[in-house]
Short mmCIF file of C-alpha atoms in Angstrom, two decimals:
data_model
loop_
_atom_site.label_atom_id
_atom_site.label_comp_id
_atom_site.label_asym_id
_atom_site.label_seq_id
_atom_site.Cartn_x
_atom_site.Cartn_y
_atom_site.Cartn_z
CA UNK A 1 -2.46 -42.63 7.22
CA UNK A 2 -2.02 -45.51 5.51
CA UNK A 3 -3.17 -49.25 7.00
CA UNK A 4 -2.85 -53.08 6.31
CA UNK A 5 -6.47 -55.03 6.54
CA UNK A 6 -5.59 -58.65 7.56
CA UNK A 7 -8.99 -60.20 7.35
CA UNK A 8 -9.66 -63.42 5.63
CA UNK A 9 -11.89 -63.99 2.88
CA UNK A 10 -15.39 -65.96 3.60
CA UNK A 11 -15.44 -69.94 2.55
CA UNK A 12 -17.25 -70.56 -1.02
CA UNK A 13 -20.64 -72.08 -0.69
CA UNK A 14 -21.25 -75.78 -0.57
CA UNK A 15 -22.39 -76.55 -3.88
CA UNK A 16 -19.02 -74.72 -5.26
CA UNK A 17 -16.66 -76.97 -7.69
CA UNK A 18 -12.86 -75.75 -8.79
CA UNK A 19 -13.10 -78.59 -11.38
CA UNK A 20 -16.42 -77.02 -12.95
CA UNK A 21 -15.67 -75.02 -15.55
CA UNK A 22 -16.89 -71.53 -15.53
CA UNK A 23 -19.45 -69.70 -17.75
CA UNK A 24 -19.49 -66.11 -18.82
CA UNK A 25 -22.42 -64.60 -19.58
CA UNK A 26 -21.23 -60.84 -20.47
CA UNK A 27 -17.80 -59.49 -21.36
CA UNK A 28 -15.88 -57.82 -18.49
CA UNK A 29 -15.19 -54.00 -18.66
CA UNK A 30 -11.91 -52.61 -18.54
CA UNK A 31 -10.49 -52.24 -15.19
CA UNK A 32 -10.66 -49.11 -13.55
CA UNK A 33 -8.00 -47.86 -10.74
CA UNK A 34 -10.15 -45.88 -7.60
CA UNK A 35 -9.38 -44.85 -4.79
CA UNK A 36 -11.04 -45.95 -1.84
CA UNK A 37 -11.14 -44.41 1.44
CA UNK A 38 -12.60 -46.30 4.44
CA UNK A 39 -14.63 -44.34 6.41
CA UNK A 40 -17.20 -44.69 9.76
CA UNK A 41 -17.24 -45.21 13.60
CA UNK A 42 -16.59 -48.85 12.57
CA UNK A 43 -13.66 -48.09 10.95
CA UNK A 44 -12.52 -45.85 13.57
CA UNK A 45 -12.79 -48.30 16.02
CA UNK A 46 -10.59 -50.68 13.97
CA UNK A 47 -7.82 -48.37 13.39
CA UNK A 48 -7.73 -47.40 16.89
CA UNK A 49 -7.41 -50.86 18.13
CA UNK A 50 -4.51 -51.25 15.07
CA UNK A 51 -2.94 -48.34 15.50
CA UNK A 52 -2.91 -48.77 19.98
CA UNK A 53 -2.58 -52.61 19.37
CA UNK A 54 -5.56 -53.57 21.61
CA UNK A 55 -8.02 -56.32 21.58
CA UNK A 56 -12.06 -55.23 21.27
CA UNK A 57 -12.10 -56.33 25.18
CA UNK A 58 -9.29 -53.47 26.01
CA UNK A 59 -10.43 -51.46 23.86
CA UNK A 60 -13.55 -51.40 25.20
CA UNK A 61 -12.36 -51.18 28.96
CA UNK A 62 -10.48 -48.45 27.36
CA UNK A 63 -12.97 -46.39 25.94
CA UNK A 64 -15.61 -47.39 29.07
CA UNK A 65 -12.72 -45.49 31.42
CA UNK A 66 -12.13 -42.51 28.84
CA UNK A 67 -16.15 -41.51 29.56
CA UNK A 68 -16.29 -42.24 33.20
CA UNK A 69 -13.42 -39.43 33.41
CA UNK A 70 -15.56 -37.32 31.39
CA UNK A 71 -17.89 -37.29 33.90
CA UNK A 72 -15.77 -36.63 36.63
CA UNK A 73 -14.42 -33.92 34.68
CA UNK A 74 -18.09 -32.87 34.51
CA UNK A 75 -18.58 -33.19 38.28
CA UNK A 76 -15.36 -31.14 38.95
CA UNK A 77 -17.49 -27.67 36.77
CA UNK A 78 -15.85 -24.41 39.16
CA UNK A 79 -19.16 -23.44 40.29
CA UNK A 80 -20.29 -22.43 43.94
CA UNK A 81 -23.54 -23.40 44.70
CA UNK A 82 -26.29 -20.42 46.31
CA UNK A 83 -28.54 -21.19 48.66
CA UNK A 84 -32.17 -20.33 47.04
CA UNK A 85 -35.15 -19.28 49.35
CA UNK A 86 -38.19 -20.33 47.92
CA UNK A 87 -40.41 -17.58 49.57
CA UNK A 88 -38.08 -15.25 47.34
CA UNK A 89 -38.53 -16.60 43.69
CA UNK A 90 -41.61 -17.30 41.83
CA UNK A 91 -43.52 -20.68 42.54
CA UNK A 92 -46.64 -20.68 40.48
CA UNK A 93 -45.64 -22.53 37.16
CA UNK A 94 -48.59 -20.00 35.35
CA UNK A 95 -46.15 -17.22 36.02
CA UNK A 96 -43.37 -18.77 34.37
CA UNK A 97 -43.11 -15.73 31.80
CA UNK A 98 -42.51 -13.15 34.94
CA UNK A 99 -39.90 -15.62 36.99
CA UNK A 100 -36.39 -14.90 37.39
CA UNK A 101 -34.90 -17.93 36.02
CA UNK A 102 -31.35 -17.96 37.23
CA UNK A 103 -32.58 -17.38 41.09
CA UNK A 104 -35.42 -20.11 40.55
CA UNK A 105 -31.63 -22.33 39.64
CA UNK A 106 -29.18 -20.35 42.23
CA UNK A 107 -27.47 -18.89 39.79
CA UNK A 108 -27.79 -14.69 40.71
CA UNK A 109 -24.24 -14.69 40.93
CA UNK A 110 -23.37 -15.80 37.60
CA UNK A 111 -26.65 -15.06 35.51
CA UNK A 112 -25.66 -14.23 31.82
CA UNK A 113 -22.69 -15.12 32.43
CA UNK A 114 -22.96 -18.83 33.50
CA UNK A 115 -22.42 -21.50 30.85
CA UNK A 116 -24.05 -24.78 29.85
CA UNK A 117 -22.16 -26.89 32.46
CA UNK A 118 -23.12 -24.77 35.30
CA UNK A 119 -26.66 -24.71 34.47
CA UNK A 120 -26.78 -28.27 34.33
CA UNK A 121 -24.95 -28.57 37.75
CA UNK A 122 -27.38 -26.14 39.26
CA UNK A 123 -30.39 -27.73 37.88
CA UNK A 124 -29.44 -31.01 38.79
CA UNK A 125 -28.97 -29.86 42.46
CA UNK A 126 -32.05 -27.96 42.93
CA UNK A 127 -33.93 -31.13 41.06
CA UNK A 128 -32.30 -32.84 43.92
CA UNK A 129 -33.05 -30.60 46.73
CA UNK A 130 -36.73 -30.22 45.77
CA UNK A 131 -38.09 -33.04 43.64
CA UNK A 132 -41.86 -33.96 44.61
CA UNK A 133 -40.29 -37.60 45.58
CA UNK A 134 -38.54 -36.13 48.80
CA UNK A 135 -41.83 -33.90 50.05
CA UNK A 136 -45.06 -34.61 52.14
CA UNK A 137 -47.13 -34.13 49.36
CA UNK A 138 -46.38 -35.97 46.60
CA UNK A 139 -48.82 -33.48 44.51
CA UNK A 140 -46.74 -30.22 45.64
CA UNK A 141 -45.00 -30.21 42.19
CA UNK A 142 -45.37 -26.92 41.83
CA UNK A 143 -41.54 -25.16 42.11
CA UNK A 144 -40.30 -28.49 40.75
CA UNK A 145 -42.50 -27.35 37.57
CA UNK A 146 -40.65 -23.29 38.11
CA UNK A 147 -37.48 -25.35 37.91
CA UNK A 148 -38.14 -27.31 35.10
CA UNK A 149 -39.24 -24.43 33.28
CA UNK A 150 -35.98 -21.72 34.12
CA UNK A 151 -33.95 -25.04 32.99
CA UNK A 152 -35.76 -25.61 29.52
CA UNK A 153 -35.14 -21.71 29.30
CA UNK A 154 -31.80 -21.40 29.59
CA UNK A 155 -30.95 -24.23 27.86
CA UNK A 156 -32.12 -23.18 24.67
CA UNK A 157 -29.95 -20.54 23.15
CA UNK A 158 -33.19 -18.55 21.72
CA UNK A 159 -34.99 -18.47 24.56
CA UNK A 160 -32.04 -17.94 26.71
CA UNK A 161 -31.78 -14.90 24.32
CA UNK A 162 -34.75 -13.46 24.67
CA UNK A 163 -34.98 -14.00 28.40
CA UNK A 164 -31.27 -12.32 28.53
CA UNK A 165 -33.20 -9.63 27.34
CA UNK A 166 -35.58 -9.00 29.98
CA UNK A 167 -33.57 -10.11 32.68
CA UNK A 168 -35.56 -9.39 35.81
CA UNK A 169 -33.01 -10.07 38.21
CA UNK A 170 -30.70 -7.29 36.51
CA UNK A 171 -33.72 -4.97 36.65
CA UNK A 172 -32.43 -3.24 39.96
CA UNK A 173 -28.81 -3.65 38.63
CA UNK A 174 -28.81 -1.83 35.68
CA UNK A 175 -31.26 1.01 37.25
CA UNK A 176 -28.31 1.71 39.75
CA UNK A 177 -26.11 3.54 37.86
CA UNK A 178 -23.55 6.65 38.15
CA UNK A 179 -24.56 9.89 37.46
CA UNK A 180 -22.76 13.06 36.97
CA UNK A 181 -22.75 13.97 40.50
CA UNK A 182 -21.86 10.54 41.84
CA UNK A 183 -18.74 10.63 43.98
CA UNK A 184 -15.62 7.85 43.46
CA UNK A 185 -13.18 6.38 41.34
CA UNK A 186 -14.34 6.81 37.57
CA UNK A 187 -13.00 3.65 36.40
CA UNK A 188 -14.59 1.05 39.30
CA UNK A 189 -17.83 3.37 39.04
CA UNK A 190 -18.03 2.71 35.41
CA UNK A 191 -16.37 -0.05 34.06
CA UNK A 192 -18.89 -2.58 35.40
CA UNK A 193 -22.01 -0.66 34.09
CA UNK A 194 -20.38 -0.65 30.33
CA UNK A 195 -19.00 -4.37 30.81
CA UNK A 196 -22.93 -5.44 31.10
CA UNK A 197 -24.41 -3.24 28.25
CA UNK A 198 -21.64 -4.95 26.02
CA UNK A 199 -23.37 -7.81 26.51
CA UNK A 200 -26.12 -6.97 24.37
CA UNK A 201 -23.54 -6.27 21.08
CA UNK A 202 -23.93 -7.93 18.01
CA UNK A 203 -20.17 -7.20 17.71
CA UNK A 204 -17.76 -9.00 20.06
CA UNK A 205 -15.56 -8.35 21.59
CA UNK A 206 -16.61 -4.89 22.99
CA UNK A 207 -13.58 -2.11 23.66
CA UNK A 208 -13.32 -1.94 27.12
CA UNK A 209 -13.26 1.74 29.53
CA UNK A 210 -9.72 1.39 29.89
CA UNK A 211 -7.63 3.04 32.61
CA UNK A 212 -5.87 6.87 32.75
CA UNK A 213 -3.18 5.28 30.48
CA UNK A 214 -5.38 4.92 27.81
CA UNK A 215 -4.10 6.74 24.35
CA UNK A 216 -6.36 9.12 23.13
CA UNK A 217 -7.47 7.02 19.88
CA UNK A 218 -8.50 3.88 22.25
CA UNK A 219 -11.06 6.10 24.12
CA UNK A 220 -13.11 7.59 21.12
CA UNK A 221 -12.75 4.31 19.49
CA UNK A 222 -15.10 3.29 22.93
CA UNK A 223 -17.55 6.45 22.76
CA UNK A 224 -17.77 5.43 19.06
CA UNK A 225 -18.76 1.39 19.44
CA UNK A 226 -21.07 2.86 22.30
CA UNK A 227 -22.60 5.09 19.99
CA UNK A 228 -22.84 3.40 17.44
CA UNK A 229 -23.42 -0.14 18.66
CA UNK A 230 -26.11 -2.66 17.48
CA UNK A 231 -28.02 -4.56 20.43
CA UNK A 232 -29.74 -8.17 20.14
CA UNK A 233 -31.76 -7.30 22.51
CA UNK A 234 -35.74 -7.92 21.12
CA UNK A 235 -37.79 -8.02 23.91
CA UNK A 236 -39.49 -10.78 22.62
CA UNK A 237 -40.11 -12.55 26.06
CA UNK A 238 -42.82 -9.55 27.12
CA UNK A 239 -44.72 -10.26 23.97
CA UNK A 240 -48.42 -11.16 25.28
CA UNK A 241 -50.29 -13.80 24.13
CA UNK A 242 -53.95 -13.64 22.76
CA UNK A 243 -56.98 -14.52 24.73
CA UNK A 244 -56.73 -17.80 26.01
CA UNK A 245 -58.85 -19.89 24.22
CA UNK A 246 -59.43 -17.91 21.16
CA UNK A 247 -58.47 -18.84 17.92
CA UNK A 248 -59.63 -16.46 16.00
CA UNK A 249 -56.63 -15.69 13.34
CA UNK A 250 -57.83 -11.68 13.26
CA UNK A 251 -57.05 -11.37 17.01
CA UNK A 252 -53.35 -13.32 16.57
CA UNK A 253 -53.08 -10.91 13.79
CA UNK A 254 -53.40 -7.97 16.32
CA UNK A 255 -51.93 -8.83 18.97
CA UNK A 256 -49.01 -9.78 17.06
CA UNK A 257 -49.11 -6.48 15.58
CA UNK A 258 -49.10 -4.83 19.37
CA UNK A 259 -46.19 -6.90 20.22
CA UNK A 260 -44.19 -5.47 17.41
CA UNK A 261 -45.43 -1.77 18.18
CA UNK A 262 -44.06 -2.74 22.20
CA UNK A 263 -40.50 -4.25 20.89
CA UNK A 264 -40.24 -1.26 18.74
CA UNK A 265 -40.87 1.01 21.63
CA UNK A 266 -39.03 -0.44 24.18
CA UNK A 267 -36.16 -1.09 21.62
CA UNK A 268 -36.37 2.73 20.89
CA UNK A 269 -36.02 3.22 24.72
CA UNK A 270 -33.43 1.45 25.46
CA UNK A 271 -31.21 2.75 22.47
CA UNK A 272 -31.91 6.36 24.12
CA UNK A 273 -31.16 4.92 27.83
CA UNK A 274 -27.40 4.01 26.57
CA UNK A 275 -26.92 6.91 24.71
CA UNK A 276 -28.03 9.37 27.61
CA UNK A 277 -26.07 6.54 29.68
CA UNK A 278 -22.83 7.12 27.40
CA UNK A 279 -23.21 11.22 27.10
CA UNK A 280 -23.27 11.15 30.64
CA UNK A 281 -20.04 8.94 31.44
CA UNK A 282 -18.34 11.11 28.79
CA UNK A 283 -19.27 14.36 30.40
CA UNK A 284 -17.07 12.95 33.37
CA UNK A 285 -14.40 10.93 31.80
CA UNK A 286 -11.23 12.76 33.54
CA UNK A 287 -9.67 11.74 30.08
CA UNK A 288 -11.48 13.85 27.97
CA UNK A 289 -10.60 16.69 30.03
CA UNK A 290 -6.87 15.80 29.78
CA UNK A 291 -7.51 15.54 25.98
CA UNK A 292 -8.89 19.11 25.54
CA UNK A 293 -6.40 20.59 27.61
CA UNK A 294 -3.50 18.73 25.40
CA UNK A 295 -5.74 19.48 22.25
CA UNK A 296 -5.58 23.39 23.71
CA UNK A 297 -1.61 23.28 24.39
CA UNK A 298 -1.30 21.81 21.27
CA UNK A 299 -3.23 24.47 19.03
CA UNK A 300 -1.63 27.14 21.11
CA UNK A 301 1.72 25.95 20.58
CA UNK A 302 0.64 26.09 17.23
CA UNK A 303 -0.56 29.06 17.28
CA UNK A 304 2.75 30.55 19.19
CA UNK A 305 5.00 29.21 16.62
CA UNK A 306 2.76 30.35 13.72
CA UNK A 307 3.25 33.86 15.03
CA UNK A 308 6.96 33.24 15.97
CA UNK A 309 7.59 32.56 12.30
CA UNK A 310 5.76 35.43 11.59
CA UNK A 311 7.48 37.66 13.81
CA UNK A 312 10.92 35.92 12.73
CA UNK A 313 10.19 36.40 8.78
CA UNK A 314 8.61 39.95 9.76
CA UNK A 315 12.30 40.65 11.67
CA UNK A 316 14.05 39.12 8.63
CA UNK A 317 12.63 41.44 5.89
CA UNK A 318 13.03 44.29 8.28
CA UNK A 319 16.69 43.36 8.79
CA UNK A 320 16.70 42.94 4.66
CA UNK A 321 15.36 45.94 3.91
CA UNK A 322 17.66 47.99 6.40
CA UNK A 323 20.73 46.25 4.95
CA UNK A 324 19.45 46.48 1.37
CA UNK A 325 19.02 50.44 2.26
CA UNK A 326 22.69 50.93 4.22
CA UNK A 327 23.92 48.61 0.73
CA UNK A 328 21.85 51.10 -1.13
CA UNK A 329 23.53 53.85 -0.09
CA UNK A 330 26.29 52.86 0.25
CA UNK A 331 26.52 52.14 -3.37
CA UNK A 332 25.47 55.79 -3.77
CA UNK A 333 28.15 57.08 -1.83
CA UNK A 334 30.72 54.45 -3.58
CA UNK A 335 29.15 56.19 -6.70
CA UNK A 336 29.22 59.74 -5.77
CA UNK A 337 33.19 59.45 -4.62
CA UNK A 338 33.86 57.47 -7.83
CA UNK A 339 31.97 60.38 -9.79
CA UNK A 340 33.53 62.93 -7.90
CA UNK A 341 37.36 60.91 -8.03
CA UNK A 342 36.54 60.27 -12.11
CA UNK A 343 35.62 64.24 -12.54
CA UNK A 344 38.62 65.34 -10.54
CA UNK A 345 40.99 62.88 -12.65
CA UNK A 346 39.35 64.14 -15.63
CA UNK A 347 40.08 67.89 -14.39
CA UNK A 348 43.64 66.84 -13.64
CA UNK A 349 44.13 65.27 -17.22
CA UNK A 350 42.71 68.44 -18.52
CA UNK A 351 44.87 70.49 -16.80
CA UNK A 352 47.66 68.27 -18.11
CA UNK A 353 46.91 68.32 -21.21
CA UNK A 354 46.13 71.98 -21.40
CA UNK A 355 50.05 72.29 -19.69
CA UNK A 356 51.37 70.18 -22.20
CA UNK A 357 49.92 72.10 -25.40
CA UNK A 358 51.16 74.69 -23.69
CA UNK A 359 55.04 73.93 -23.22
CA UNK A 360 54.68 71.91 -26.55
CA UNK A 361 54.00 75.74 -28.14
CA UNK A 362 56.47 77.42 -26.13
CA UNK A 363 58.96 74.80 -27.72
CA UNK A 364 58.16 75.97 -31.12
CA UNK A 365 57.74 79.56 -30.19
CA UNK A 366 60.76 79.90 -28.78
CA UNK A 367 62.80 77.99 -31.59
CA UNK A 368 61.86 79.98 -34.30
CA UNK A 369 58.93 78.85 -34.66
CA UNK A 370 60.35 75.14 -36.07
CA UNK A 371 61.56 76.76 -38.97
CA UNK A 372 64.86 75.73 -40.86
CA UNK A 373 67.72 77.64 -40.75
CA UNK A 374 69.30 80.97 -39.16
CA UNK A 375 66.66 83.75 -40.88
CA UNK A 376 63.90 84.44 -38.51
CA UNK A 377 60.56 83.48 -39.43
CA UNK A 378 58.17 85.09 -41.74
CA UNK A 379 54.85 86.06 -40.58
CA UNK A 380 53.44 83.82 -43.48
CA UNK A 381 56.03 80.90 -42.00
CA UNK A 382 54.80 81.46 -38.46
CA UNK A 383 51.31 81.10 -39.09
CA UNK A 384 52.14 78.35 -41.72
CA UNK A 385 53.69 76.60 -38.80
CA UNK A 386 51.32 77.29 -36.41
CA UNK A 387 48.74 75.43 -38.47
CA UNK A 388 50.34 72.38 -38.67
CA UNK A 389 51.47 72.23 -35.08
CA UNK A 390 47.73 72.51 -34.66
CA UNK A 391 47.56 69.47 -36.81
CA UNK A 392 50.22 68.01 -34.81
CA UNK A 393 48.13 68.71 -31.30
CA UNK A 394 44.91 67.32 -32.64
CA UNK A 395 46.65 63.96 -33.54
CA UNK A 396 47.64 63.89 -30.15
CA UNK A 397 45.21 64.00 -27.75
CA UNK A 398 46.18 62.09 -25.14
CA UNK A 399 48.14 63.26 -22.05
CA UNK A 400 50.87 60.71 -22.56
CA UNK A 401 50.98 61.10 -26.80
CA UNK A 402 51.31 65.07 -26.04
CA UNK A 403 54.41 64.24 -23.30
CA UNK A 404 55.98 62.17 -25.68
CA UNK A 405 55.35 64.65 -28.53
CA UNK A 406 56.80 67.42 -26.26
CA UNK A 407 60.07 65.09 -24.71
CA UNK A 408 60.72 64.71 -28.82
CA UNK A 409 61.08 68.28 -29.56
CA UNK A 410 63.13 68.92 -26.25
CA UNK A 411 65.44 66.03 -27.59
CA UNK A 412 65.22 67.81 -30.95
CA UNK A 413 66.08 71.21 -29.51
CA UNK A 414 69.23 69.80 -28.21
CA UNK A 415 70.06 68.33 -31.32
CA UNK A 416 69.29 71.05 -33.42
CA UNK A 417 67.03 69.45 -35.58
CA UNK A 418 63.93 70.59 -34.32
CA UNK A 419 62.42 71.61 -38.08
CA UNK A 420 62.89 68.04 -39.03
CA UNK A 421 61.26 66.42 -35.86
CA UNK A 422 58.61 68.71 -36.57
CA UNK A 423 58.07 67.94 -39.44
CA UNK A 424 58.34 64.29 -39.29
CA UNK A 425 55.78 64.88 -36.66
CA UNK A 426 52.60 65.68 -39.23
#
């Protein structure tokens, strides 16, 4: 924001003369740029009356109307006022320590949870109701002095604290609570109980009991800040004081030292009174039930299809294992027929071959033995020839070399020139 001062400089004093000429004493530094920011309620006040374009007289009308609506806004606190029967609430200011400071002010209703504004509201109408001014007895200060006191004490936030602590009006309050045999609706049974020990956390804001819709991980993350959550409450305001009178720093000392031993204690108490307070509330949380019984389905179903897959990869190797065995033997059989068709080709070739050996020396035989001319053979020729058809055979083995060898000399027979075939054949 950036503004325009039009102010005028002051006059020069009297005894000033432009005609005089000047004398300096010292050289001048070098000039240095800064930047200066105006600041103040002075200030304020200026640019406010620049910046609306007012004079001090409306802005001062102004400002005089802003805090008159302040007050009314004040006056218009949403508070509703109790009626607060003295023969009720303490009225000896000596037993200021044991009063119940929000019904000494009419506020039971509201208690811990009243603020600042209604405390000052209620104050200033009891202060109203029952100042010493407006009795008999001008004297009969005495539940002015109660009021005073519950006033100063709530007002300050450390002794609002430590009374918060102690609470005496909640006494009865927080003693009625559920049990495990207490008949109703979970939720309006509990809910209230937990909403005022969340008070007491160091941690705001505290997780709330929820309803029947509430997941599974929003309910133990409540058992868990229960269980684990740190209280402010110290106890502090049923510390006793010495003996009245004494000043002796040894019996301070010790008393001092008792009222640490009681805050400890009752501390220690009331940690075990919200955890037997929490057990018990989750002992009969419907939810917890549901949980189990989901948890249950859940590992079951688990369980189920665990052994499903079991079963299935159980059925799976059995149906292997029977196929591997019918492929097995199968196989075998495949191998026992192709053994069996191999031998009985091998039998047939055999028989083939042995036939054509056969007719191949019946040829010869019966053509003199392969031997040229008209003159029968010798003995010495037929064994000579009988030799080398031997020859002959062995270089042909084969069923198809011995048919072709045999179709040759039938071919030769009919062309009368077996001997030469034959011996064309070695």
């Amino acid at each position: 924001m950036s503004l325009t001062l039009d102010f005028l400089l002051p006059p020069p004093p009297a005894s000033y003369n432009a005609e005089q000429a000047s004398v300096s004493h010292a050289a001048l530094t070098a000039t240095t740029d800064r930047l200066i920011e105006p600041i103040g309620r002075h200030f304020l006040a200026h640019a406010r009356r620049k910046t609306n374009n007012r004079t001090f007289s409306e802005d001062e009308r102004h400002q005089a109307e802003e805090k008159a609506n302040q007050v009314v806004e004040e006056e218009q606190v949403d508070f509703v006022y109790e009626d607060v029967d003295i023969d009720t609430v303490n009225t000896d200011p000596t037993q200021w320590k044991q009063q119940d400071n929000y019904a000494v002010l009419g506020l039971t209703n509201l208690r811990y949870k009243a603020t600042e504004d209604q405390i000052k509201k209620a104050h200033r109408r009891m202060v109203l109701l029952h100042h010493p001014d407006k009795k008999a007895d001008k004297n009969d200060d005495a539940f002015f002095k109660c009021i005073a006191k519950a006033y100063d004490t709530l007002m300050n936030p450390v002794s609002r604290r430590q009374y918060d602590s102690v609470d005496f009006g909640m006494a009865l309050i927080e003693e009625d609570v559920p049990t495990a045999k207490t008949q109703g609706d979970f939720y309006q049974l509990w809910a209230p109980v937990f909403e005022r020990e969340g008070r007491f956390s160091t941690k705001q804001p505290v997780p709330t009991l929820g309803d029947a819709n509430s997941t599974k991980e929003e309910v133990e993350s409540f058992y868990d800040f229960l269980y684990n959550m740190e209280s402010w409450r110290s106890f502090e305001w049923l510390d006793k004081e010495a003996a009245e009178g004494s000043d002796n720093r040894d019996d301070k000392r010790y008393q001092e030292k008792k009222n640490r031993a009681q805050r400890a204690n009752l501390k220690k108490e009331d940690n075990a009174r919200l955890r037997t307070l929490v057990d018990t509330c989750l002992s009969v949380d419907p939810r917890i039930a549901i949980f189990k019984a989901e948890e249950k389905k859940r590992r079951n179903a688990k369980k189920d299809a665990k052994a499903a897959a079991e079963k299935a990869a159980a059925e799976a190797a059995a149906k292997k294992a029977e196929e591997d065995k019918i492929a097995a033997e199968k196989a075998a059989e495949e191998a026992k027929d192709k053994a069996a068709s191999a031998k009985k080709d091998k039998e047939m070739i055999k028989r083939a071959i042995k036939k054509e050996k056969k007719n191949i020396k019946a040829i010869i035989k019966d053509n003199n033995y392969a031997v040229a001319g008209d003159a029968p053979a010798t003995p010495e020729q037929i064994d000579t020839q009988l030799f080398k058809l031997d020859d002959i055979i062995a270089k042909n083995k084969s069923v198809e070399q011995l048919e072709a060898l045999r179709k040759s000399f039938e071919k030769a027979v009919e062309e009368k020139n077996l001997a030469d075939v034959f011996a064309a054949a070695l």
